[in-house]
PDB file of C-alpha atoms and ligand atoms in Angstrom:
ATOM      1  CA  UNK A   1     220.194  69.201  51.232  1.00 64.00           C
ATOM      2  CA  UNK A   2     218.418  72.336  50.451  1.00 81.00           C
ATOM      3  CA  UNK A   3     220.285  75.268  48.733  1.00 92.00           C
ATOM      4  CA  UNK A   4     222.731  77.144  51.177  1.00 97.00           C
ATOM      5  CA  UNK A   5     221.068  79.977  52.769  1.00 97.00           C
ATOM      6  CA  UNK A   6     222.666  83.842  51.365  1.00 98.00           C
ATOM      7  CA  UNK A   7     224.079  85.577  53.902  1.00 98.00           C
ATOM      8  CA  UNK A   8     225.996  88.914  54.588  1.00 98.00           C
ATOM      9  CA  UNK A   9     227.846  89.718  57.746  1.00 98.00           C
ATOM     10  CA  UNK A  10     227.757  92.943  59.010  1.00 98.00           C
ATOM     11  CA  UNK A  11     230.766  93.023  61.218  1.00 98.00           C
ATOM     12  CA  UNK A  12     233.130  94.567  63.671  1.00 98.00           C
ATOM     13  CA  UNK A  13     235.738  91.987  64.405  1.00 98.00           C
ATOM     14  CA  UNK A  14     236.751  91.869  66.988  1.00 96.00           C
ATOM     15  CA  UNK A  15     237.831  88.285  69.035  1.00 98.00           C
ATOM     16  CA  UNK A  16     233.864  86.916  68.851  1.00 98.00           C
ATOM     17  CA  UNK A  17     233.044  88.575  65.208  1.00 98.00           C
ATOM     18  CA  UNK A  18     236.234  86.254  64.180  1.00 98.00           C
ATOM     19  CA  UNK A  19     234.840  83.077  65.657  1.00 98.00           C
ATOM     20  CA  UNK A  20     231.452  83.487  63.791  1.00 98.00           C
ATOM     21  CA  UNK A  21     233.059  84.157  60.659  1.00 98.00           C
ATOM     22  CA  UNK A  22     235.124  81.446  60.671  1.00 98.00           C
ATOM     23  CA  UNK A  23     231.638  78.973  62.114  1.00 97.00           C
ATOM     24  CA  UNK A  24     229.939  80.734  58.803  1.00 98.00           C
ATOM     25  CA  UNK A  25     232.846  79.509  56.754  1.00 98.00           C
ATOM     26  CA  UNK A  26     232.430  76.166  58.229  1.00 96.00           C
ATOM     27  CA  UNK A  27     228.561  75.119  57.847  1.00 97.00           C
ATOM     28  CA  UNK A  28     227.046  74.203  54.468  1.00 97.00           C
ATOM     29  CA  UNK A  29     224.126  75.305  55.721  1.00 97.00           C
ATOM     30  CA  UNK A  30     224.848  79.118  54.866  1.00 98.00           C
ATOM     31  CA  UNK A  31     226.432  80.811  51.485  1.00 98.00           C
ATOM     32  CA  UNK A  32     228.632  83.931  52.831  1.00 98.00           C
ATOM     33  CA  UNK A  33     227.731  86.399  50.231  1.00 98.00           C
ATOM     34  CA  UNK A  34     230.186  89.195  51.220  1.00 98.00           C
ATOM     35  CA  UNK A  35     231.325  91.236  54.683  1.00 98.00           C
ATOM     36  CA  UNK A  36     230.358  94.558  55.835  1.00 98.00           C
ATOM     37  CA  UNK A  37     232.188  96.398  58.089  1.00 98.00           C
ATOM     38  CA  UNK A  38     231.457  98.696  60.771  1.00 98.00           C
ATOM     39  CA  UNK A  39     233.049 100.673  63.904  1.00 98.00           C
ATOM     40  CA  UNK A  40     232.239  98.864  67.265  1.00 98.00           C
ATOM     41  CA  UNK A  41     234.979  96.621  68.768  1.00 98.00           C
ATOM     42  CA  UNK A  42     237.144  98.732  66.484  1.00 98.00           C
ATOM     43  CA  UNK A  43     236.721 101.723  64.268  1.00 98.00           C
ATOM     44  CA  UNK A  44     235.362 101.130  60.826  1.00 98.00           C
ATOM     45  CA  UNK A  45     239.103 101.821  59.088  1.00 98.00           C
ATOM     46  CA  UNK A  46     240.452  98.840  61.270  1.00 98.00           C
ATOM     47  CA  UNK A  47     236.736  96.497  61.027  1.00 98.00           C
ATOM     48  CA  UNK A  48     237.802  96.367  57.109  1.00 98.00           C
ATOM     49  CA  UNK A  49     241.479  95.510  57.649  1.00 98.00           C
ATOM     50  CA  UNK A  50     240.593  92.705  59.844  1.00 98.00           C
ATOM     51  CA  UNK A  51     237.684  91.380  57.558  1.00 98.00           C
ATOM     52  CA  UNK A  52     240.181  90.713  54.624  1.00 98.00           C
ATOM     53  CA  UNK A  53     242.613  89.466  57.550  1.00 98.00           C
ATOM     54  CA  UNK A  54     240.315  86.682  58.405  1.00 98.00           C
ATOM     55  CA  UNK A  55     239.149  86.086  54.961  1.00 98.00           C
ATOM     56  CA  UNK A  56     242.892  85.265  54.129  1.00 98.00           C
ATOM     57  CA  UNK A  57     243.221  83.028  57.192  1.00 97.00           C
ATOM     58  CA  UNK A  58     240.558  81.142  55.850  1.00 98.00           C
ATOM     59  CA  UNK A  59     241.541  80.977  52.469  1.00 98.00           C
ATOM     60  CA  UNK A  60     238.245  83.067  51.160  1.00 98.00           C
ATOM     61  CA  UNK A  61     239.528  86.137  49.433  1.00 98.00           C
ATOM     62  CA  UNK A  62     236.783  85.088  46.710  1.00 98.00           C
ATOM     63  CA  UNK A  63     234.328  86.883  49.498  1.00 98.00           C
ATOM     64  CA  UNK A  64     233.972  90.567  48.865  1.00 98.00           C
ATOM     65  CA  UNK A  65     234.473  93.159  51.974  1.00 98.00           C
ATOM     66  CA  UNK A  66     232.201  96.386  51.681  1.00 98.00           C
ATOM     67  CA  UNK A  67     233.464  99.285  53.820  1.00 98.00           C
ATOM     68  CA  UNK A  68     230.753 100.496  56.381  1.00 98.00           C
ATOM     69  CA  UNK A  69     229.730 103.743  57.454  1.00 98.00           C
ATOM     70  CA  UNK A  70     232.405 105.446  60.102  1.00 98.00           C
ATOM     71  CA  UNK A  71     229.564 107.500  61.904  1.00 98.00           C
ATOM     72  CA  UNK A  72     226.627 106.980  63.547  1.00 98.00           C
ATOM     73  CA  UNK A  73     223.105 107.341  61.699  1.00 98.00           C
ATOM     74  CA  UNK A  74     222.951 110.665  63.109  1.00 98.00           C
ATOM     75  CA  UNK A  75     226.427 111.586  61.995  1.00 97.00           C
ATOM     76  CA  UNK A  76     228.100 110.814  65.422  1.00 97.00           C
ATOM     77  CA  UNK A  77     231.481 110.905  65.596  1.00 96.00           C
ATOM     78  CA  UNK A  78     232.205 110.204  69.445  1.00 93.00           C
ATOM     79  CA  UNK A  79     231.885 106.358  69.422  1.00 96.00           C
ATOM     80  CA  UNK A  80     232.483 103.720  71.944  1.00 94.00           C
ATOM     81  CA  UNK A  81     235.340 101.797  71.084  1.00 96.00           C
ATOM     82  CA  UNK A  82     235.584  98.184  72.973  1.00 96.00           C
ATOM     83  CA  UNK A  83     239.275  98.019  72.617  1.00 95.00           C
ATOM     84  CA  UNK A  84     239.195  97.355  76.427  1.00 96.00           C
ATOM     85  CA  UNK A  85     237.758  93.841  75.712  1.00 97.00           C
ATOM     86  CA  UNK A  86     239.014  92.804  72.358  1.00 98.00           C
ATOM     87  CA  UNK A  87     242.844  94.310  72.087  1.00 97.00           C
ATOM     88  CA  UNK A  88     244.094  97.496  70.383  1.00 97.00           C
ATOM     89  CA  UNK A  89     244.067  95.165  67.128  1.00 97.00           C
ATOM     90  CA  UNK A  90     240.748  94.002  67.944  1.00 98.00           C
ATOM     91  CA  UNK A  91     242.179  90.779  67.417  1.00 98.00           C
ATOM     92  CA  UNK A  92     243.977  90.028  70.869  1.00 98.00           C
ATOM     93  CA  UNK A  93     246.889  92.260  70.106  1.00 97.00           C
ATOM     94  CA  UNK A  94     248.711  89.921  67.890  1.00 95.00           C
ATOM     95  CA  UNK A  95     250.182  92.217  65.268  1.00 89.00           C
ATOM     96  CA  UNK A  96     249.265  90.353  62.333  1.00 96.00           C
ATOM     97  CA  UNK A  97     250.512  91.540  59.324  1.00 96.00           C
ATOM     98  CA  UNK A  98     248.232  93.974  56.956  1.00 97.00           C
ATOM     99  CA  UNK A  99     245.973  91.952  54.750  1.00 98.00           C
ATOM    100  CA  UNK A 100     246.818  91.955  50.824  1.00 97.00           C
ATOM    101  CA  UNK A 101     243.712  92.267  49.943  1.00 97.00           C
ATOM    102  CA  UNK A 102     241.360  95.361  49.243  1.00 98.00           C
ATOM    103  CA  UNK A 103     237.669  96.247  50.165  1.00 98.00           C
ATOM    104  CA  UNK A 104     235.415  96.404  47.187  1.00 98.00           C
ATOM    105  CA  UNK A 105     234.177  99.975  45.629  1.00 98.00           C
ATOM    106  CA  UNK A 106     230.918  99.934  46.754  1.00 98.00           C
ATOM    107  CA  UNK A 107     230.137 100.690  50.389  1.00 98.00           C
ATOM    108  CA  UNK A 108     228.535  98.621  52.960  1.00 98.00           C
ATOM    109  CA  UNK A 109     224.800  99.883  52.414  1.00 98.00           C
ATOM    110  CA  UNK A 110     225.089 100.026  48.676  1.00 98.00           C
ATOM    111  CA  UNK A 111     226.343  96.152  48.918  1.00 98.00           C
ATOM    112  CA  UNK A 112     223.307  95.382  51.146  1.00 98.00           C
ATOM    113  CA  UNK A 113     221.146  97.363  48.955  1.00 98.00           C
ATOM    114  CA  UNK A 114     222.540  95.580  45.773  1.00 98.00           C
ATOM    115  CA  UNK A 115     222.251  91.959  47.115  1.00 98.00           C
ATOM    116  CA  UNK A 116     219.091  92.185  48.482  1.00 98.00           C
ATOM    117  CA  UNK A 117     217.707  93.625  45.304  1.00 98.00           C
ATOM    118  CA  UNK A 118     219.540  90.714  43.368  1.00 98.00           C
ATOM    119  CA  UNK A 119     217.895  88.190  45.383  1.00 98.00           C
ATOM    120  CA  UNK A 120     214.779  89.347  46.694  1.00 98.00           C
ATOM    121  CA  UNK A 121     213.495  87.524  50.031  1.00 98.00           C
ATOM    122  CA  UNK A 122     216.745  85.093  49.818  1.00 98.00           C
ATOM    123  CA  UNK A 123     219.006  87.336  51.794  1.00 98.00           C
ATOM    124  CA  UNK A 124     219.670  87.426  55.635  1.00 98.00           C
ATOM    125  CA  UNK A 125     221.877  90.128  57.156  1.00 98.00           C
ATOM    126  CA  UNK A 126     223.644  88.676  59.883  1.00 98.00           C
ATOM    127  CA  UNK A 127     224.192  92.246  61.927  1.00 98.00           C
ATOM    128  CA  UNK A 128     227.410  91.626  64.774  1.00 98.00           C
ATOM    129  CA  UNK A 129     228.017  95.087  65.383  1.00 98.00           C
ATOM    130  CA  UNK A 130     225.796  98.686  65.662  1.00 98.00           C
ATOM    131  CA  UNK A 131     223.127  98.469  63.292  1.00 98.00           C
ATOM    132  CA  UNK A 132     224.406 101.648  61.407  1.00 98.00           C
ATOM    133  CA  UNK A 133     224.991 100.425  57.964  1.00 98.00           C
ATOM    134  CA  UNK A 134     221.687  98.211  58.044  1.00 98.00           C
ATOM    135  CA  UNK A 135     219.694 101.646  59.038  1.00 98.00           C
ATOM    136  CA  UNK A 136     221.647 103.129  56.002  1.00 98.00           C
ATOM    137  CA  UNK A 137     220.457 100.646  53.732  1.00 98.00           C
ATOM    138  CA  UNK A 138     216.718 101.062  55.240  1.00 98.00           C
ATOM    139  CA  UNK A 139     216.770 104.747  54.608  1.00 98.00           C
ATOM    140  CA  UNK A 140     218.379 104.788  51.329  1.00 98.00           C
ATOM    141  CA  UNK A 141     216.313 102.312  49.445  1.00 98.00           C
ATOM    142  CA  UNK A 142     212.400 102.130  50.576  1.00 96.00           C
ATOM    143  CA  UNK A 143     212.544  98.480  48.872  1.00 98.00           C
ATOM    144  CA  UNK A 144     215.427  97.707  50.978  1.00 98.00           C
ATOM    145  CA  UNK A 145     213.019  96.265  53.973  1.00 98.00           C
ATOM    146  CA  UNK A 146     211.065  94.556  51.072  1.00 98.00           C
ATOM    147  CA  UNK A 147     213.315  92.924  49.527  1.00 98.00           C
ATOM    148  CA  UNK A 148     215.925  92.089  52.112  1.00 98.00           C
ATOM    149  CA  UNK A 149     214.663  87.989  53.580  1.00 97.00           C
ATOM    150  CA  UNK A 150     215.517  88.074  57.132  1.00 98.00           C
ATOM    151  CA  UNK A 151     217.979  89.963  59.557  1.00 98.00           C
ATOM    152  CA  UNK A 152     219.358  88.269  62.646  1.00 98.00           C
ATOM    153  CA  UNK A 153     221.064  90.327  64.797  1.00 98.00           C
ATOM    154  CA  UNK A 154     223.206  90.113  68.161  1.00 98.00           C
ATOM    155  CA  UNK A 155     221.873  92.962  70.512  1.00 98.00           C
ATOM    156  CA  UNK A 156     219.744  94.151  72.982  1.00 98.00           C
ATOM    157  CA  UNK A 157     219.425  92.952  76.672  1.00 98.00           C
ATOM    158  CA  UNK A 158     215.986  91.842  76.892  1.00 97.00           C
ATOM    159  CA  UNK A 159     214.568  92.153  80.257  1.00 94.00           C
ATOM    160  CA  UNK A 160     218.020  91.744  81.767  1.00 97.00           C
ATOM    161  CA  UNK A 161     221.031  94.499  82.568  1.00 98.00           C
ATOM    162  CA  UNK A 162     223.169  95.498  79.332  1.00 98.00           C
ATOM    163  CA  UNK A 163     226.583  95.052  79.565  1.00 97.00           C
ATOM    164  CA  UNK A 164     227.692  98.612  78.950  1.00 97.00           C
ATOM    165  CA  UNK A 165     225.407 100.309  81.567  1.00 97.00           C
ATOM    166  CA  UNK A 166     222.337  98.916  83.575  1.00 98.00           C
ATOM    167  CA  UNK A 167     220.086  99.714  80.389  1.00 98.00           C
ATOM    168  CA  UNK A 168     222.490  99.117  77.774  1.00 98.00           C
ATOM    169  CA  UNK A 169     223.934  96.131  75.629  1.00 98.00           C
ATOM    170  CA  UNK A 170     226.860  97.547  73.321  1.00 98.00           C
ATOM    171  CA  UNK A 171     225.697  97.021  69.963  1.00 98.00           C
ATOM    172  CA  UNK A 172     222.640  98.660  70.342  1.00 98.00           C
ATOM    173  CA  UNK A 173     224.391 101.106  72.708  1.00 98.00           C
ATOM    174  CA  UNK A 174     226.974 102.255  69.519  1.00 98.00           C
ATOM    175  CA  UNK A 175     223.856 103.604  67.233  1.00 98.00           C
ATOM    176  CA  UNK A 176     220.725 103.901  69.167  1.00 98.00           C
ATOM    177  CA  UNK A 177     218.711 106.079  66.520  1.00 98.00           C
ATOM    178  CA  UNK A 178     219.936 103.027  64.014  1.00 98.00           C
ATOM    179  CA  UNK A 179     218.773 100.132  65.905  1.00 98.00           C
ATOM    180  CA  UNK A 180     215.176 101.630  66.450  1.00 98.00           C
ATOM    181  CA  UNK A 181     215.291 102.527  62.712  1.00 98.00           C
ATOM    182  CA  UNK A 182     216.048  98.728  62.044  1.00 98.00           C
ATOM    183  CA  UNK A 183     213.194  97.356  65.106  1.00 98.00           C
ATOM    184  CA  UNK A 184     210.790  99.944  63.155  1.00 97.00           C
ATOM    185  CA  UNK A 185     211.313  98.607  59.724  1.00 98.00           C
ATOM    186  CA  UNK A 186     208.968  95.495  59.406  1.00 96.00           C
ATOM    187  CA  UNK A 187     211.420  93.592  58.192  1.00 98.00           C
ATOM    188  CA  UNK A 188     211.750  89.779  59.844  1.00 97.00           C
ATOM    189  CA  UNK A 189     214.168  90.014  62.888  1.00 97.00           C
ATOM    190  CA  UNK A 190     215.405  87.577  64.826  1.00 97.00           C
ATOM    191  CA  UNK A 191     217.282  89.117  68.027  1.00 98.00           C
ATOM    192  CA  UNK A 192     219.464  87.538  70.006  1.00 98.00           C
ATOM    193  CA  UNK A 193     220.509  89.519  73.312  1.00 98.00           C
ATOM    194  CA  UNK A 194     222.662  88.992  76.013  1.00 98.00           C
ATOM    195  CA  UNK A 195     220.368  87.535  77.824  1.00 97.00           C
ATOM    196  CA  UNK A 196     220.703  84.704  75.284  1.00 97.00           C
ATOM    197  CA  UNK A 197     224.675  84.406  74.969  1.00 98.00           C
ATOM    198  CA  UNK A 198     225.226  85.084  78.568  1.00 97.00           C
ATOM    199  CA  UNK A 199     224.198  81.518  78.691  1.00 96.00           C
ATOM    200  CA  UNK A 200     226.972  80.587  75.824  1.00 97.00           C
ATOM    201  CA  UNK A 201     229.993  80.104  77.700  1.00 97.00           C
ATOM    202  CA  UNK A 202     233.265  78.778  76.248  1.00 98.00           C
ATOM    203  CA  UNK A 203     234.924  77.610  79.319  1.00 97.00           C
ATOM    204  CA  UNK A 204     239.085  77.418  80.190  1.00 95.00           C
ATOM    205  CA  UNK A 205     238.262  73.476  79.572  1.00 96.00           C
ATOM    206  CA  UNK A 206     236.866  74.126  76.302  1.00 96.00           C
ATOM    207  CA  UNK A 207     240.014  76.293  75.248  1.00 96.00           C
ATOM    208  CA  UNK A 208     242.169  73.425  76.700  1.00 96.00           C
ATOM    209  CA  UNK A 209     240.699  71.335  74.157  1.00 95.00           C
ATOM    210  CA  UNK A 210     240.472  73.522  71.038  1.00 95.00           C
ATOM    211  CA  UNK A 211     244.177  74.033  71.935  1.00 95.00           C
ATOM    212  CA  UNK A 212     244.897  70.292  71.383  1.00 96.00           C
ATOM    213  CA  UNK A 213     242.763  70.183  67.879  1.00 95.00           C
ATOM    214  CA  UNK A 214     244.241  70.446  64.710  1.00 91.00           C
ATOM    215  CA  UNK A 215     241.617  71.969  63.172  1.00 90.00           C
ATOM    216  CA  UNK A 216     241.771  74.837  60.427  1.00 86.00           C
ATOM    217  CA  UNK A 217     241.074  77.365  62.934  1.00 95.00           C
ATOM    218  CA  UNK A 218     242.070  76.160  66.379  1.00 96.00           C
ATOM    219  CA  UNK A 219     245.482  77.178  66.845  1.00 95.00           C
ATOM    220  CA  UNK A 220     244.241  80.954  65.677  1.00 96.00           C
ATOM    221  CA  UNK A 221     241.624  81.161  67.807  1.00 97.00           C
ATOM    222  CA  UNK A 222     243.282  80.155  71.153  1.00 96.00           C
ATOM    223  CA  UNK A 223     245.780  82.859  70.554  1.00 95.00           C
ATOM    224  CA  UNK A 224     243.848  85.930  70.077  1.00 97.00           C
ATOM    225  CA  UNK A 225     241.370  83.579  72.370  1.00 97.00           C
ATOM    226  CA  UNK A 226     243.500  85.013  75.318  1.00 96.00           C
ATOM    227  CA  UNK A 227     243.183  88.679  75.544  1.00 97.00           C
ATOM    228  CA  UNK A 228     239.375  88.107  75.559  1.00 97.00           C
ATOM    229  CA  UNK A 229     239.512  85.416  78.237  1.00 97.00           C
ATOM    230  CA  UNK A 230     241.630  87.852  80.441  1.00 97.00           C
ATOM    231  CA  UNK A 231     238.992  90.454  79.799  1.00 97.00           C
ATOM    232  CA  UNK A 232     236.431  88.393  81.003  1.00 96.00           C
ATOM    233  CA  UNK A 233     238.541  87.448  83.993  1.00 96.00           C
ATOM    234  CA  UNK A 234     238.919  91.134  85.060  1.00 95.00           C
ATOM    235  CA  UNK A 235     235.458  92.314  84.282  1.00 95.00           C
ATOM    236  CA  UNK A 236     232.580  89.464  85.361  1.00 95.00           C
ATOM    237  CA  UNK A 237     235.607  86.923  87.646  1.00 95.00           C
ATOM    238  CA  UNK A 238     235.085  83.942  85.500  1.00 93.00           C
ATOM    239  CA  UNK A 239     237.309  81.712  83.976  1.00 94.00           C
ATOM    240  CA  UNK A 240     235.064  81.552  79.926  1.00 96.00           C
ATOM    241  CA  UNK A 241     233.679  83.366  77.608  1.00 98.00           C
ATOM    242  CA  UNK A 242     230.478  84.863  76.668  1.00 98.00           C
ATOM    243  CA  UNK A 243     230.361  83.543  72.782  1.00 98.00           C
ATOM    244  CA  UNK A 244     228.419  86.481  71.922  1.00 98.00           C
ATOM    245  CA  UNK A 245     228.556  87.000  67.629  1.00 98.00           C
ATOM    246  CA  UNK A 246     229.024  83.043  67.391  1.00 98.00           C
ATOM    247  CA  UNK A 247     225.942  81.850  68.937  1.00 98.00           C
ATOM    248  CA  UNK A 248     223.893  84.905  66.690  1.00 98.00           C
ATOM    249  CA  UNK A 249     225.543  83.516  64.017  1.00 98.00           C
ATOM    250  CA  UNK A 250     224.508  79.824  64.828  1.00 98.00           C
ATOM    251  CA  UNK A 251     221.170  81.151  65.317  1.00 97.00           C
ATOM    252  CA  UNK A 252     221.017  82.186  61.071  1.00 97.00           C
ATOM    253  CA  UNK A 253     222.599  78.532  60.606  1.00 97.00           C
ATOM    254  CA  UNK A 254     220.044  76.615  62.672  1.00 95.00           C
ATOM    255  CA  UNK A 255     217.479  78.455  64.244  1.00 93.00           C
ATOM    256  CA  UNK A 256     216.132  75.703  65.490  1.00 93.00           C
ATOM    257  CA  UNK A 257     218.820  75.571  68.228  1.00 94.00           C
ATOM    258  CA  UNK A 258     217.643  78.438  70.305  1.00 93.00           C
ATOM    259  CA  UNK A 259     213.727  79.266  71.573  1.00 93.00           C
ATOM    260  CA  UNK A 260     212.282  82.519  70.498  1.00 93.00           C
ATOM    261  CA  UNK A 261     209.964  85.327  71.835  1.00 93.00           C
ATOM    262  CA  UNK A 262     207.394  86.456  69.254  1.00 93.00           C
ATOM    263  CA  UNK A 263     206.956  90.444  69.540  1.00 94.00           C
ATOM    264  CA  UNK A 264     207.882  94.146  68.711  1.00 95.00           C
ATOM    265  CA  UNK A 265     210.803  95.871  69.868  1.00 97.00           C
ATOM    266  CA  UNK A 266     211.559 100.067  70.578  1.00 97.00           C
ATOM    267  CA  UNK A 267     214.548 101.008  71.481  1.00 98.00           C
ATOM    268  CA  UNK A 268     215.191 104.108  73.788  1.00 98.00           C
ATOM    269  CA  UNK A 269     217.064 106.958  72.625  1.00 98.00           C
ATOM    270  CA  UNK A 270     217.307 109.062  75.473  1.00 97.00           C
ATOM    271  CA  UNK A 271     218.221 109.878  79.090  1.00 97.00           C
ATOM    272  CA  UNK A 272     219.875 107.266  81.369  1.00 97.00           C
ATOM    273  CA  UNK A 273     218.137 104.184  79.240  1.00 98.00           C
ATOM    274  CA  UNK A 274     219.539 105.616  75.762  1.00 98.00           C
ATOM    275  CA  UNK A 275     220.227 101.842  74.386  1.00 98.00           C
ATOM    276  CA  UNK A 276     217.538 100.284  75.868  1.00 98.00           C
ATOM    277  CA  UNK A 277     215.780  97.606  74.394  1.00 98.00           C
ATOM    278  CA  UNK A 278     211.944  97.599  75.633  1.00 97.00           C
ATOM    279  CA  UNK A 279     210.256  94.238  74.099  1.00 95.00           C
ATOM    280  CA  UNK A 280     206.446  94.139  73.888  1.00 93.00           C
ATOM    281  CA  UNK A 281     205.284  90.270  73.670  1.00 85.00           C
ATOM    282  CA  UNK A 282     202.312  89.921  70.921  1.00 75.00           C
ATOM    283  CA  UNK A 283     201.190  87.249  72.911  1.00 69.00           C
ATOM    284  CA  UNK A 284     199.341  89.819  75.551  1.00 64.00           C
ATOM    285  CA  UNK A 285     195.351  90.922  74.101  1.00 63.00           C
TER     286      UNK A 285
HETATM  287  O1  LIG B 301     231.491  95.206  78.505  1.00 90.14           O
HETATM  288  C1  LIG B 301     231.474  95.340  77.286  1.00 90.14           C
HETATM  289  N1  LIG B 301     231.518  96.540  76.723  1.00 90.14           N
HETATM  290  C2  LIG B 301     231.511  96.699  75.385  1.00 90.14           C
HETATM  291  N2  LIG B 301     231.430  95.696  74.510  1.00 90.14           N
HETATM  292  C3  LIG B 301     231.372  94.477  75.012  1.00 90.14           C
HETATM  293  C4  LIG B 301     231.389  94.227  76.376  1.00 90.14           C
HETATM  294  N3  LIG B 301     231.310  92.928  76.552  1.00 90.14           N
HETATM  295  C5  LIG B 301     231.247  92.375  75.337  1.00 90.14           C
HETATM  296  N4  LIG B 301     231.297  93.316  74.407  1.00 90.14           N
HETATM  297  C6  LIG B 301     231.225  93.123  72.947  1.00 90.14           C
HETATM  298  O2  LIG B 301     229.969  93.643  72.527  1.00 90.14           O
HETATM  299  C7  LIG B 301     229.179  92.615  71.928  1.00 90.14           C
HETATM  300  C8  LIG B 301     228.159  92.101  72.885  1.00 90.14           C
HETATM  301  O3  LIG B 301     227.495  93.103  73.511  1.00 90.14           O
HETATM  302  C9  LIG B 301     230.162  91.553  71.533  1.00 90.14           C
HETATM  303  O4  LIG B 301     230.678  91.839  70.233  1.00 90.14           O
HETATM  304  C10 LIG B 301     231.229  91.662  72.590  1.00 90.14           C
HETATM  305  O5  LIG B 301     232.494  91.251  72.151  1.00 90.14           O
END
C-alpha cells in the first residue's frame, strides 16, 4: 500500500466531528497528524476538551490537540453556537468526565503552519468546522497556501438552500470573511456541501445495527447518537441522520467515492446571502 496520507483535523466536535474522527482513526489510508480545534458546534474552550475526550476513547493520546482561534477572522465575538443540534456537551449531553489530557503549546494556526512547512505538499487539512483557524494560517504565513498539499472541507450549499438560512450552510455561515479568505487562496480544495451529505443518511435501521456491533466505537456512538437523531426528528421529520463531517472526511480517505465539480468558489459576505457559497464551473468558455 502506498504511505498513509498526513492529515490534520480542524474540528468542532460535536456528534458528526466525533464520528469522522473516530472513521480517521480507523482507515490506513490516512496518518492523523494532530487536531485543531475551533468554536462551531461548541465554543473553542469546549472543541479542545472534547478533542482530547475522543482521543482517549480511542486510545490516541499520542495525537497532539492545538487550541484554535475563539473569534472570528474579523475578531467576532457573537458566534453561532449549534448546541441546539449537538447537546450542551456537544456530545449528546452525556456528561463525560474531563479529559486528562492537555492541548499542546502551540495554537491551531501555528500547528498548521508548522506541519505544512515540515512536509511540504504532503499535508491535507481536513476543515469540519468555520474555516477560521485555516484563514489564520493563510494570513500569517504567505508560504502557508504553498506549502500546505490539499484542504478538504465540509461547507457550503452549492446551488441548494443552507441549512442555517435559505443562503447559508453553518460552517461557512460561522466565519464568512474566513471561508472566502480560504476559496481565494489557490490552494487545492475539495468542498463538500450539503448538497453532498444531505444524500448521506444514517437511518434508525442503521443505528439498530451499530447498536448490536461490538465494535470499538459502536456502543459510544449510539449513545451520544441520540440527541442528534432527536434533533433531526424535530427539525427536517425524519427518522436518520445527515452524516455531515463523516462523509467529508471519507472524501480525504477515498476521493474516489464521491463525483466532483471542477471550479472557483466566492463566498458572500453581506446582506441577506452573508454565507453564501456562489460556485462558478470552469467548464463554461
Ligand atoms: O441546522 C443546523 N444549524 C447549525 N448547524 C447545523 C445544522 N444542521 C447541522 N449542523 C451542523 O453543521 C454542520 C453542517 O452544516 C455539521 O457539523 C452539523 O452537525
Amino acid at each position: 500500500m502506498a504511505e498513509p496520507k498526513k492529515i490534520i483535523i480542524d474540528t468542532d466536535p460535536g456528534i458528526d466531528d466525533a464520528m469522522a474522527i473516530f472513521v480517521a482513526l480507523q482507515s490506513p489510508e490516512v496518518d492523523v497528524m494532530g487536531l485543531t480545534t475551533i468554536y462551531g458546534n461548541v465554543y473553542t474552550t469546549l472543541a479542545t476538551r472534547n478533542a482530547l475526550h475522543l482521543l482517549e476513547i480511542a486510545g490516541r493520546t499520542d495525537i497532539p490537540v492545538a487550541e484554535g482561534s475563539h473569534v472570528t477572522i474579523t475578531k467576532g465575538t457573537k458566534l453561532r453556537i449549534a448546541d441546539f443540534v449537538h447537546g450542551a456537551d456537544g456530545l449528546g449531553n452525556q456528561n463525560f468526565p474531563p479529559p486528562a489530557g492537555k492541548p499542546i503549546e502551540q495554537s491551531a494556526a501555528a500547528f498548521l503552519i508548522e506541519q505544512a512547512k515540515l512536509y511540504p505538499g504532503e499535508v491535507t487539512v481536513v476543515g469540519l468546522g468555520p474555516l477560521t483557524n485555516i484563514a489564520l494560517a493563510i494570513e500569517l504565513d504567505p508560504e502557508f497556501s504553498k506549502n500546505i498539499g490539499q484542504i478538504v472541507l465540509l461547507g457550503g450549499a452549492f446551488a441548494v438552500n443552507g441549512n442555517v438560512n435559505p443562503a447559508a450552510e453553518a460552517n461557512i455561515f460561522g466565519d464568512p470573511e474566513a471561508a472566502d479568505i480560504v476559496f481565494t487562496s489557490g490552494v487545492d480544495i475539495l468542498a463538500v456541501g450539503i448538497n453532498v451529505t444531505h444524500q448521506v443518511v444514517l437511518t434508525d435501521a442503521n443505528r439498530e445495527k451499530l447498536a448490536q456491533s461490538n465494535g470499538k466505537f459502536a456502543q459510544y456512538l449510539c449513545k451520544i447518537l441520540e440527541v442528534y437523531f432527536s434533533y433531526h426528528c424535530d427539525a427536517y421529520n425524519t427518522k436518520g441522520v445527515y452524516l455531515h463531517d463523516p462523509t467529508a472526511l471519507l472524501a480525504a480517505v477515498n476521493p474516489s467515492l464521491i463525483t466532483y465539480t471542477e471550479g472557483v468558489v466566492r463566498v458572500q459576505t453581506s446582506g441577506i446571502t452573508r454565507g453564501l457559497t456562489l460556485f462558478y464551473n470552469k467548464q463554461k468558455r
